[in-house]
Amino acid sequence: MKNNFADRLQERIDEMGNPTCLGLDPMLSYLPESLLQKYDCRQEEGIYLALSSFCSELIMAVADIVPAIKPQMAYFEQYGLGGLRALQSIIALAKAQGMLVILDGKRNDIGSTAAAYSRAYLSTSGPNDHELNTSQASVAEQGSKKSNNAEHENCKPNNPEQYAQDQTSHKTDNSGQYSQEQAKAFLAADALTVNGYLGSDGIKPFLELCQANGKGIFVLCRTSNPSAGDLQDLELTDGRLVYKAMADLIASWGQDLIGSSGISSVGAVVGATWPAQAAALRRRMPRTFFLIPGFGAQGGTAADAVAGFDRNGRAGIVNASRSLMLAWKKHGPDHDAFAGACRREAIAMRDSLRAALADHRKTKGF
C-alpha cells in the first residue's frame, strides 16, 4: 500500500475517471418500505440490519465506478449501538471492495484529547495498541512479557476482506456480542474530517498519525452551509477573511505530507455552493486536496463543484449524499430498485463532472 493518502485517492480517481464520493447519511425515513417491513427497527438488531443492508447495497452498486465513500458519523450515532454496528460493517465492506473511506466526524480538541481522536480514527493496528505498547515494558520487567505479547497480538484487526464477509453474514462472538476486534475495526478510516478552528495544537496529533500511517485529514475551510459567512467571512486585522487565513494554515500544515502526486494528504473542505471562493482558495492552496460537499441536493452544480480543482482537473473529490442515496424516489414506487437507481444517478453525476472538468481544463489552458 502506498504510504500517502493523497496519492492513493488521486490514483483511484484517475483509474475510474471519476472524482465522485458516495456520501452515506442514512435515516430510517430514507429507507425503502421494503427494508422497513423486513426489519424491526424498534430494536437494536433491526436498526443495525436495516441500515447496514441499505448502505451495503448502495456500496456494492457503485464500488466499481466510485472511488470513495464518506459516512457521516452523526447519522449512525443517532441510532446508538445499532447504528455504530452498521457503520462498522459498511466501512469494512467498502475497504474490502477497494474503496477509500473518508469518515466525516469533524473531530477536534486540544492536547491529549485530539491525540485520542487521532488514534481512534487514523490508527492502523487499533487505538488500544498505543497504551499496550506503553505498558509492555513494565509488564516485561515483571516477567510477563510473553503473555502480554499474546494479548497484544489478539488486539490486531482481522483481514479486512474476511471481516467484511463476516459482517455480511452478521456474525458475532459466542456471547452474541461484537468482539473487541470487531468493535475496533469500524474505526479504520483512510481519512477524517476535522475542525481546525482550535488552531495548530488541535491539528498536530492528526498530522503525526497521517505521517506515520499513510492517512489523511480534511480540514473545514469554506463550508457549504448558508450561514458559513457568519464567521468565515469576518475580516481580520491583517485584511484577510477568516476562511482565507484558515486556507493558509491548511497549506502550511500539509507541507510535510505532499506525496508523489504533488498533492498533500492534508486536505480542505470547500463547498460546491461557493465556486468563486473555491477558485480563489485553489490559488492559495495549489497542492491541497479539496473535499467538495454541496453537490446536488444542496444546490451545487457540476460546474460549481469543479471550480476548486487544480488546473489539471485533479486534487478534488465531489461528495453527493442525498442525491445518490435517495435516487430511488425519483423512479416511482419500485422500492427494491434503490441500489440500481443509485448507480444510474452516480453514472450521471460522473458524466456531468467529466464534462465540467473538460471545460475547466480548457479555461485553464489545458
XYZ file of C-alpha atoms in Angstrom:
366
model
C 0.000 0.000 0.000
C 1.345 3.412 -0.898
C 2.045 5.337 2.289
C 0.381 8.574 1.232
C -3.363 9.038 1.332
C -3.483 11.752 -1.341
C -1.553 9.556 -3.778
C -3.903 6.625 -3.208
C -7.022 8.734 -3.581
C -5.844 10.508 -6.733
C -4.726 7.219 -8.270
C -8.140 5.689 -7.599
C -9.878 8.721 -9.111
C -7.646 8.553 -12.188
C -8.269 4.832 -12.637
C -12.030 5.332 -12.639
C -12.093 8.709 -14.334
C -14.483 9.756 -11.613
C -13.902 12.245 -8.762
C -17.137 11.236 -7.003
C -17.572 10.326 -3.354
C -20.676 8.459 -2.159
C -21.923 10.166 0.982
C -23.753 7.897 3.401
C -26.078 9.853 5.698
C -28.799 7.285 6.418
C -32.015 7.870 8.306
C -34.788 5.344 8.735
C -37.090 7.727 6.873
C -34.768 7.475 3.862
C -35.086 3.698 3.613
C -37.403 1.973 1.143
C -40.551 0.493 2.645
C -39.346 -2.999 1.744
C -36.469 -2.723 4.232
C -38.600 -1.151 6.944
C -41.060 -4.011 6.662
C -38.317 -6.621 6.710
C -36.586 -5.462 9.901
C -37.965 -4.432 13.290
C -36.341 -1.035 13.702
C -37.677 -0.677 17.229
C -34.821 -2.953 18.274
C -31.054 -2.502 18.070
C -30.628 -5.556 15.870
C -33.294 -4.359 13.450
C -31.713 -0.916 13.171
C -28.327 -2.494 12.527
C -29.661 -4.818 9.850
C -31.772 -2.160 8.120
C -29.040 0.493 7.976
C -26.263 -1.915 7.061
C -28.372 -3.587 4.366
C -29.332 -0.248 2.811
C -25.804 1.176 2.814
C -24.169 -2.100 1.792
C -26.357 -2.433 -1.288
C -25.521 1.144 -2.284
C -21.809 0.439 -1.868
C -21.943 -2.730 -3.925
C -23.913 -0.935 -6.648
C -21.179 1.667 -7.235
C -17.932 0.113 -5.956
C -16.603 -0.373 -9.490
C -17.238 3.231 -10.561
C -16.948 5.378 -7.397
C -13.569 5.611 -5.642
C -14.619 6.543 -2.104
C -17.378 6.719 0.473
C -17.963 9.371 3.132
C -20.081 8.098 6.020
C -21.363 10.928 8.220
C -20.923 9.617 11.746
C -23.794 11.561 13.301
C -26.362 9.746 11.179
C -25.152 6.441 12.615
C -24.540 7.684 16.153
C -28.147 8.865 16.483
C -29.254 5.213 16.415
C -26.949 4.119 19.221
C -25.131 0.813 19.158
C -27.185 -0.482 16.235
C -26.102 2.491 14.151
C -22.451 2.131 15.138
C -22.509 -1.549 14.267
C -23.902 -0.625 10.859
C -21.131 1.947 10.405
C -18.582 -0.691 11.342
C -19.862 -3.160 8.777
C -20.119 -0.753 5.833
C -16.611 0.622 6.355
C -15.248 -2.921 6.338
C -17.252 -3.736 3.216
C -16.130 -0.602 1.352
C -12.473 -1.245 2.147
C -12.810 -4.855 1.025
C -14.133 -3.535 -2.308
C -11.076 -1.299 -2.725
C -12.881 1.944 -1.916
C -11.293 4.612 0.255
C -13.169 5.657 3.378
C -13.400 9.308 4.421
C -15.025 9.361 7.847
C -16.991 12.561 8.357
C -16.836 13.337 12.065
C -15.409 16.886 12.100
C -13.435 15.931 15.183
C -11.082 18.209 17.068
C -9.897 19.217 20.500
C -6.552 20.100 22.023
C -3.675 18.143 23.509
C -4.322 14.614 24.705
C -7.966 14.680 23.589
C -7.017 15.456 19.996
C -4.435 12.689 20.212
C -7.139 10.293 21.397
C -9.368 11.253 18.461
C -6.489 10.719 16.047
C -5.727 7.271 17.473
C -9.403 6.347 17.292
C -9.839 7.144 13.607
C -6.389 7.157 11.986
C -4.684 4.140 13.527
C -3.754 1.076 11.515
C -3.468 -1.570 14.231
C -6.117 -0.312 16.619
C -6.306 2.556 19.111
C -5.538 0.301 22.087
C -2.064 -0.532 20.777
C -0.705 2.833 21.949
C -1.434 2.013 25.578
C -0.458 -1.625 25.166
C 2.949 -0.691 23.776
C 3.481 1.767 26.620
C 2.609 -0.784 29.265
C 4.525 -3.696 27.769
C 7.868 -2.510 29.105
C 6.706 -2.516 32.715
C 4.967 -5.850 32.256
C 8.172 -7.304 30.822
C 10.076 -6.180 33.905
C 7.704 -8.298 35.959
C 8.404 -11.343 33.802
C 5.059 -11.220 31.984
C 6.202 -10.064 28.579
C 5.238 -13.286 26.822
C 1.636 -13.260 27.990
C 1.317 -9.561 27.314
C 2.548 -10.020 23.748
C -0.070 -12.692 23.230
C -2.763 -10.310 24.419
C -1.360 -7.574 22.190
C -1.419 -9.915 19.189
C -5.081 -10.677 19.827
C -5.904 -6.978 19.524
C -4.776 -6.771 15.899
C -7.608 -6.324 13.369
C -8.821 -9.161 11.176
C -8.105 -9.341 7.472
C -10.434 -6.620 6.084
C -11.818 -8.785 3.300
C -12.641 -11.669 5.621
C -14.039 -9.208 8.131
C -16.368 -7.741 5.521
C -17.565 -11.242 4.677
C -18.225 -11.890 8.344
C -20.202 -8.681 8.609
C -22.266 -9.542 5.565
C -23.260 -12.693 7.444
C -23.892 -10.621 10.615
C -21.532 -12.780 12.697
C -20.920 -12.145 16.393
C -18.878 -13.896 19.042
C -20.233 -16.739 21.143
C -21.926 -14.357 23.568
C -23.923 -12.761 20.780
C -21.978 -9.512 21.207
C -19.380 -7.949 18.936
C -15.827 -8.839 19.890
C -13.075 -6.368 20.766
C -11.534 -6.832 17.323
C -14.870 -6.144 15.635
C -15.545 -3.134 17.863
C -12.235 -1.588 16.768
C -12.483 -2.392 13.088
C -15.030 0.271 12.174
C -12.601 2.993 13.202
C -10.092 2.152 10.476
C -10.800 5.013 8.060
C -8.431 6.287 5.393
C -9.156 9.917 6.241
C -11.131 12.012 8.702
C -12.760 15.427 8.524
C -11.522 17.735 11.280
C -12.223 21.227 12.585
C -9.123 23.396 12.508
C -10.561 26.402 14.284
C -8.908 25.414 17.572
C -5.529 26.080 15.978
C -2.319 24.183 15.406
C -2.187 22.312 18.714
C -5.515 20.709 17.830
C -4.206 19.564 14.440
C -0.700 18.343 15.290
C -1.785 14.925 16.681
C -3.691 14.200 13.481
C -0.698 15.193 11.360
C 1.554 12.818 13.276
C -0.641 9.800 12.559
C -1.205 10.868 8.952
C 2.550 10.802 8.536
C 3.047 7.530 10.401
C 0.105 5.594 8.976
C -0.448 6.970 5.488
C -3.767 8.550 6.452
C -5.331 11.911 5.598
C -7.452 14.684 7.054
C -9.788 17.222 5.502
C -9.887 20.468 7.471
C -13.003 22.647 7.418
C -12.223 25.762 5.400
C -15.127 27.189 3.371
C -18.140 25.095 4.269
C -21.269 24.664 2.151
C -23.920 25.742 4.688
C -25.816 29.025 4.113
C -24.633 30.687 7.339
C -20.955 29.844 6.815
C -20.184 33.515 6.290
C -21.281 34.448 9.817
C -17.778 33.550 10.946
C -15.786 32.577 7.877
C -16.290 35.925 6.098
C -15.184 38.093 9.017
C -12.171 40.282 8.285
C -9.024 40.015 10.362
C -6.748 42.907 11.286
C -4.325 41.936 8.513
C -7.098 42.242 5.901
C -7.624 38.530 5.298
C -11.014 36.916 5.731
C -11.183 34.136 8.312
C -11.593 31.346 5.750
C -8.573 32.617 3.814
C -6.499 32.603 6.981
C -7.630 29.025 7.556
C -6.597 28.163 3.999
C -3.110 29.497 4.657
C -2.871 27.355 7.789
C -4.067 24.259 5.932
C -1.451 24.780 3.231
C 1.292 25.117 5.841
C 0.093 22.079 7.830
C 0.216 19.966 4.695
C 3.750 20.758 3.543
C 5.291 17.599 5.011
C 2.554 15.326 3.657
C 2.850 16.063 -0.071
C 3.074 12.805 -1.999
C 4.496 11.830 -5.359
C 1.303 13.144 -6.968
C 2.252 16.640 -5.808
C -0.859 16.733 -3.614
C -0.951 16.841 0.183
C -2.791 14.416 2.449
C -3.909 17.425 4.477
C -6.982 18.459 2.532
C -9.610 21.165 2.830
C -13.402 21.068 2.922
C -14.570 23.616 0.347
C -18.258 23.694 -0.549
C -19.551 23.494 -4.112
C -22.016 26.225 -3.172
C -19.192 28.807 -3.213
C -17.493 28.367 -6.631
C -15.863 31.801 -6.788
C -14.334 31.361 -3.358
C -13.274 27.812 -4.266
C -11.346 29.081 -7.281
C -9.634 31.714 -5.138
C -8.817 29.126 -2.489
C -7.230 26.892 -5.100
C -4.763 29.677 -5.842
C -3.913 29.869 -2.131
C -3.686 26.087 -1.752
C -2.306 24.711 -5.042
C -1.230 21.375 -3.508
C -4.251 20.757 -1.278
C -6.875 18.061 -1.901
C -10.360 19.587 -1.815
C -13.281 17.604 -0.407
C -16.256 19.284 -2.043
C -19.700 18.858 -0.456
C -22.853 20.636 -1.571
C -23.374 18.939 -4.940
C -26.915 18.006 -5.905
C -29.416 18.329 -3.067
C -27.654 21.403 -1.622
C -27.741 23.169 -4.975
C -24.189 22.855 -6.267
C -23.828 22.055 -9.981
C -21.028 20.155 -11.710
C -19.526 23.438 -12.920
C -19.662 24.804 -9.365
C -18.059 21.674 -7.962
C -15.036 21.627 -10.277
C -14.218 25.312 -9.743
C -11.874 24.282 -6.948
C -9.991 21.590 -8.906
C -6.444 22.384 -9.942
C -5.504 23.437 -13.483
C -5.046 19.774 -14.470
C -8.512 18.852 -13.254
C -7.136 16.989 -10.232
C -6.876 17.361 -6.440
C -10.617 17.375 -5.855
C -13.320 14.894 -4.890
C -17.012 15.796 -5.002
C -19.362 14.332 -2.424
C -23.028 13.580 -3.029
C -25.224 12.069 -0.354
C -28.983 12.513 -0.685
C -28.939 12.796 -4.477
C -27.409 9.304 -4.650
C -28.965 7.641 -1.607
C -32.475 8.799 -2.462
C -32.271 8.442 -6.237
C -34.822 5.625 -5.989
C -37.508 8.170 -5.030
C -37.208 9.705 -8.495
C -38.105 6.439 -10.170
C -41.510 5.585 -8.752
C -42.631 3.103 -6.115
C -40.266 0.248 -7.018
C -38.543 0.211 -3.642
C -36.484 -2.853 -4.434
C -34.575 -0.961 -7.130
C -32.905 1.586 -4.828
C -29.380 0.281 -5.491
C -29.837 0.381 -9.253
C -31.237 3.900 -9.042
C -28.175 4.974 -7.054
C -25.890 3.522 -9.707
C -27.715 5.309 -12.535
C -27.517 8.598 -10.647
C -23.819 8.027 -9.897
C -23.116 7.449 -13.594
C -24.992 10.635 -14.485
C -23.016 12.542 -11.846
C -19.739 11.113 -13.120
C -20.557 12.095 -16.698
C -21.552 15.629 -15.697
C -18.333 16.070 -13.716
C -16.255 14.755 -16.622
C -17.849 17.293 -18.957
C -17.397 20.110 -16.450
C -13.753 19.161 -15.917
C -13.131 19.182 -19.669
C -14.411 22.769 -19.783
C -12.419 23.606 -16.644
C -9.177 22.422 -18.249
C -9.874 24.464 -21.384
C -10.306 27.642 -19.353
C -7.003 26.913 -17.586
C -5.184 26.437 -20.882
C -5.093 22.620 -20.999
